[in-house]
Amino acid sequence: GAGVSQSPSNKVTEKGKDVELRCDPISGHTALYWYRQSLGQGLEFLIYFQGNSAPDKSGLPSDRFSAERTGGSVSTLTIQRTQQEDSAVYLCASSSGAGFGTDTQYFGPGTRLTVL
Amino acid sequence: AQTVTQSQPEMSVQEAETVTLSCTYDTSESDYYLFWYKQPPSRQMILVIRQEAYKQQNATENRFSVNFQKAAKSFSLKISDSQLGDAAMYFCAPNFGNEKLTFGTGTRLTIIP
């Protein structure tokens, strides 16, 4: 089956604008993760969804960042009032949801966000 | 705090030779899972190999193998018979049981023809 897909592949926006990044997980995967990859901070966890449980938002850097997962499948990461430090590659991953850290996470190709 | 250290920012190896990438980590957990991912210029993060911390036997996947030393908290990746397609950034990424991967800073591997 298809892997994790993300859209858009690249996004250029102006400072202060809102952006939405989309992730389609592997069919049947109940767990979904967002990570951010930037030059200064490396790869960092943002948010984790598992089934119908409340998401783990502990990695979101500010209240300008939010994410939703509709119908247990597609997820949207929203960044409001973008800042230049938000420029990064945003990676989405999904896994089968077995839990306890056992899952292999499968990654999408990422969205490169550039804030001018 | 749980940390992951990859002390080799860059490595290079001749094609067909063997190279070892190092990774050390710090955690108070006893059960966890360790992963190596590669990220080629295409940006797609690809799983290379995984190791369960409760297993003493080192994982192998074709030309890729690990040397897992739990007491030393070390998880190195050995690539045998290096190929041009192995050129990429390699990330050590343990999952310490909280479902999040904790990534090292990566090692950029160059294959010399």
Tab-separated table of C-alpha atoms in Angstrom:
chain	number	residue	atom	x	y	z
A	1	GLY	CA	0.000	0.000	0.000
A	2	ALA	CA	0.913	3.653	-0.155
A	3	GLY	CA	3.234	5.192	2.363
A	4	VAL	CA	2.759	8.340	4.397
A	5	SER	CA	2.031	11.326	2.203
A	6	GLN	CA	2.355	15.002	3.016
A	7	SER	CA	1.260	18.156	1.262
A	8	PRO	CA	2.381	20.575	0.147
A	9	SER	CA	5.934	19.487	-0.541
A	10	ASN	CA	7.133	23.050	-0.204
A	11	LYS	CA	5.444	26.126	1.215
A	12	VAL	CA	6.688	29.690	1.122
A	13	THR	CA	4.785	32.205	3.188
A	14	GLU	CA	5.138	35.687	4.547
A	15	LYS	CA	5.750	36.425	8.195
A	16	GLY	CA	2.472	36.739	10.065
A	17	LYS	CA	0.438	34.506	7.758
A	18	ASP	CA	-1.191	31.246	8.851
A	19	VAL	CA	-0.237	27.935	7.211
A	20	GLU	CA	-1.723	24.452	7.189
A	21	LEU	CA	0.317	21.332	6.570
A	22	ARG	CA	-1.391	18.038	5.793
A	23	CYS	CA	-0.456	14.442	6.530
A	24	ASP	CA	-2.081	11.241	5.242
A	25	PRO	CA	-0.893	8.259	7.288
A	26	ILE	CA	-0.544	4.675	6.141
A	27	SER	CA	-3.966	3.054	5.983
A	28	GLY	CA	-4.761	1.231	9.213
A	29	HIS	CA	-2.148	3.017	11.303
A	30	THR	CA	-3.674	4.384	14.477
A	31	ALA	CA	-0.703	6.408	15.658
A	32	LEU	CA	0.470	9.624	14.004
A	33	TYR	CA	3.395	11.883	14.872
A	34	TRP	CA	4.670	15.281	13.813
A	35	TYR	CA	8.340	16.229	14.034
A	36	ARG	CA	10.212	19.356	13.023
A	37	GLN	CA	13.669	19.361	11.471
A	38	SER	CA	15.544	22.652	11.538
A	39	LEU	CA	19.186	23.652	11.249
A	40	GLY	CA	19.366	25.098	14.710
A	41	GLN	CA	17.312	22.564	16.668
A	42	GLY	CA	17.805	19.322	14.766
A	43	LEU	CA	14.900	16.867	14.793
A	44	GLU	CA	12.359	17.481	17.510
A	45	PHE	CA	9.038	15.915	18.446
A	46	LEU	CA	5.961	18.112	18.177
A	47	ILE	CA	2.778	16.107	18.777
A	48	TYR	CA	1.503	12.514	18.912
A	49	PHE	CA	-1.986	11.125	18.235
A	50	GLN	CA	-3.073	7.614	19.207
A	51	GLY	CA	-6.561	6.487	18.276
A	52	ASN	CA	-9.224	8.397	20.175
A	53	SER	CA	-6.955	9.313	23.078
A	54	ALA	CA	-6.079	12.908	23.886
A	55	PRO	CA	-3.003	13.877	21.876
A	56	ASP	CA	0.400	14.356	23.478
A	57	LYS	CA	1.094	18.013	22.704
A	58	SER	CA	4.164	18.293	24.901
A	59	GLY	CA	6.498	19.153	22.008
A	60	LEU	CA	4.563	22.058	20.524
A	61	PRO	CA	6.869	25.092	20.839
A	62	SER	CA	4.183	27.742	21.311
A	63	ASP	CA	0.440	28.282	21.284
A	64	ARG	CA	0.712	29.362	17.661
A	65	PHE	CA	1.049	25.683	16.807
A	66	SER	CA	-1.916	23.330	16.805
A	67	ALA	CA	-2.835	20.041	15.164
A	68	GLU	CA	-5.950	18.046	14.512
A	69	ARG	CA	-6.606	14.536	13.375
A	70	THR	CA	-9.971	13.997	11.766
A	71	GLY	CA	-11.679	10.610	11.718
A	72	GLY	CA	-8.572	8.939	13.057
A	73	SER	CA	-6.801	9.400	9.742
A	74	VAL	CA	-5.697	12.654	8.105
A	75	SER	CA	-3.919	15.199	10.270
A	76	THR	CA	-3.423	18.927	9.795
A	77	LEU	CA	-0.704	20.939	11.528
A	78	THR	CA	-1.559	24.624	11.697
A	79	ILE	CA	0.897	27.390	12.427
A	80	GLN	CA	-0.653	30.770	13.102
A	81	ARG	CA	1.119	34.113	12.666
A	82	THR	CA	4.214	32.440	11.259
A	83	GLN	CA	7.631	33.667	12.294
A	84	GLN	CA	10.962	33.257	10.538
A	85	GLU	CA	12.111	30.791	13.184
A	86	ASP	CA	9.266	28.497	12.076
A	87	SER	CA	11.157	27.824	8.843
A	88	ALA	CA	11.943	24.118	8.870
A	89	VAL	CA	11.019	20.766	7.391
A	90	TYR	CA	7.925	19.343	9.044
A	91	LEU	CA	7.886	15.552	9.043
A	92	CYS	CA	4.888	13.343	9.675
A	93	ALA	CA	5.107	9.675	10.654
A	94	SER	CA	2.616	6.938	11.377
A	95	SER	CA	2.763	3.572	13.090
A	96	SER	CA	0.524	0.643	13.900
A	97	GLY	CA	-0.130	1.916	17.410
A	98	ALA	CA	1.061	-1.115	19.368
A	99	GLY	CA	2.472	1.255	21.958
A	100	PHE	CA	5.113	0.979	24.676
A	101	GLY	CA	7.697	2.339	22.295
A	102	THR	CA	7.704	-0.818	20.205
A	103	ASP	CA	6.347	0.680	17.031
A	104	THR	CA	8.387	1.396	13.955
A	105	GLN	CA	7.482	4.844	12.708
A	106	TYR	CA	7.175	5.320	8.962
A	107	PHE	CA	7.857	8.809	7.700
A	108	GLY	CA	6.463	10.936	4.937
A	109	PRO	CA	8.630	13.054	2.627
A	110	GLY	CA	8.086	16.180	4.696
A	111	THR	CA	6.951	19.724	3.991
A	112	ARG	CA	9.625	22.385	3.708
A	113	LEU	CA	8.261	25.619	5.157
A	114	THR	CA	10.012	28.882	4.405
A	115	VAL	CA	8.848	32.036	6.177
A	116	LEU	CA	10.023	35.241	4.514
B	1	ALA	CA	16.796	14.022	30.686
B	2	GLN	CA	17.058	11.501	27.888
B	3	THR	CA	19.790	12.411	25.448
B	4	VAL	CA	21.267	10.922	22.294
B	5	THR	CA	24.791	11.686	21.089
B	6	GLN	CA	26.219	11.052	17.661
B	7	SER	CA	29.801	12.212	17.939
B	8	GLN	CA	30.690	11.944	14.243
B	9	PRO	CA	29.122	14.791	12.251
B	10	GLU	CA	30.665	13.431	9.033
B	11	MET	CA	32.147	10.141	7.922
B	12	SER	CA	33.433	8.889	4.619
B	13	VAL	CA	34.192	5.402	3.360
B	14	GLN	CA	35.477	3.836	0.169
B	15	GLU	CA	32.926	1.931	-1.831
B	16	ALA	CA	32.829	-1.750	-0.813
B	17	GLU	CA	34.521	-1.043	2.523
B	18	THR	CA	33.005	-1.170	6.012
B	19	VAL	CA	32.125	1.800	8.188
B	20	THR	CA	30.787	2.112	11.736
B	21	LEU	CA	28.659	5.003	12.955
B	22	SER	CA	28.526	5.588	16.687
B	23	CYS	CA	25.628	6.474	18.960
B	24	THR	CA	25.443	6.776	22.717
B	25	TYR	CA	22.436	7.695	24.811
B	26	ASP	CA	21.386	8.348	28.349
B	27	THR	CA	18.199	7.048	29.935
B	28	SER	CA	16.993	5.629	33.214
B	29	GLU	CA	14.552	3.326	31.422
B	30	SER	CA	15.268	-0.387	31.215
B	31	ASP	CA	12.898	-1.293	28.368
B	32	TYR	CA	13.156	0.667	25.177
B	33	TYR	CA	13.675	0.313	21.444
B	34	LEU	CA	16.430	1.715	19.292
B	35	PHE	CA	16.293	2.674	15.649
B	36	TRP	CA	18.635	3.828	12.943
B	37	TYR	CA	17.123	5.897	10.150
B	38	LYS	CA	18.746	7.203	6.991
B	39	GLN	CA	17.757	10.426	5.277
B	40	PRO	CA	18.992	10.819	1.690
B	41	PRO	CA	18.803	14.175	-0.120
B	42	SER	CA	15.211	13.333	-1.052
B	43	ARG	CA	14.403	14.124	2.612
B	44	GLN	CA	12.465	10.866	3.155
B	45	MET	CA	13.400	9.288	6.489
B	46	ILE	CA	13.899	5.556	5.918
B	47	LEU	CA	14.203	2.876	8.588
B	48	VAL	CA	17.522	1.048	8.432
B	49	ILE	CA	17.389	-1.257	11.447
B	50	ARG	CA	15.794	-1.634	14.879
B	51	GLN	CA	16.913	-3.256	18.123
B	52	GLU	CA	14.919	-4.235	21.179
B	53	ALA	CA	16.829	-3.387	24.365
B	54	TYR	CA	15.736	-6.614	26.070
B	55	LYS	CA	17.391	-8.702	23.365
B	56	GLN	CA	21.060	-9.521	23.792
B	57	GLN	CA	21.466	-10.582	20.172
B	58	ASN	CA	22.479	-7.768	17.861
B	59	ALA	CA	20.092	-7.032	15.006
B	60	THR	CA	21.170	-7.491	11.410
B	61	GLU	CA	19.540	-6.519	8.133
B	62	ASN	CA	21.539	-7.627	5.109
B	63	ARG	CA	24.617	-5.360	5.010
B	64	PHE	CA	23.559	-3.449	8.115
B	65	SER	CA	24.182	-4.601	11.663
B	66	VAL	CA	24.321	-3.047	15.090
B	67	ASN	CA	26.614	-3.389	18.071
B	68	PHE	CA	24.331	-2.862	21.050
B	69	GLN	CA	25.991	-2.517	24.433
B	70	LYS	CA	23.195	-1.902	26.950
B	71	ALA	CA	25.400	-1.345	29.980
B	72	ALA	CA	27.484	1.183	28.079
B	73	LYS	CA	24.342	2.690	26.489
B	74	SER	CA	25.923	2.396	23.089
B	75	PHE	CA	24.202	1.542	19.798
B	76	SER	CA	26.534	1.680	16.802
B	77	LEU	CA	25.639	0.912	13.197
B	78	LYS	CA	27.965	-1.069	10.942
B	79	ILE	CA	27.545	-0.883	7.185
B	80	SER	CA	29.395	-3.580	5.260
B	81	ASP	CA	30.237	-3.523	1.552
B	82	SER	CA	29.302	0.158	1.323
B	83	GLN	CA	27.450	1.200	-1.795
B	84	LEU	CA	26.940	4.574	-3.446
B	85	GLY	CA	23.274	4.432	-2.478
B	86	ASP	CA	24.220	4.361	1.191
B	87	ALA	CA	25.216	8.032	1.040
B	88	ALA	CA	22.856	9.883	3.385
B	89	MET	CA	22.413	11.395	6.826
B	90	TYR	CA	22.083	8.672	9.436
B	91	PHE	CA	20.143	9.286	12.629
B	92	CYS	CA	20.161	7.237	15.787
B	93	ALA	CA	16.686	7.464	17.312
B	94	PRO	CA	15.745	5.579	20.457
B	95	ASN	CA	12.186	5.329	21.683
B	96	PHE	CA	12.392	5.348	25.449
B	97	GLY	CA	8.829	4.110	25.912
B	98	ASN	CA	6.959	7.387	25.629
B	99	GLU	CA	6.179	6.868	21.931
B	100	LYS	CA	8.441	9.721	20.832
B	101	LEU	CA	11.639	9.190	18.939
B	102	THR	CA	14.577	11.098	20.392
B	103	PHE	CA	16.942	11.868	17.541
B	104	GLY	CA	20.664	12.360	17.591
B	105	THR	CA	22.227	15.150	15.563
B	106	GLY	CA	23.051	12.808	12.702
B	107	THR	CA	26.115	11.626	10.816
B	108	ARG	CA	26.560	12.549	7.178
B	109	LEU	CA	27.991	9.548	5.344
B	110	THR	CA	29.838	10.018	2.069
B	111	ILE	CA	30.733	7.065	-0.144
B	112	ILE	CA	33.918	7.479	-2.158
B	113	PRO	CA	33.796	5.656	-5.524
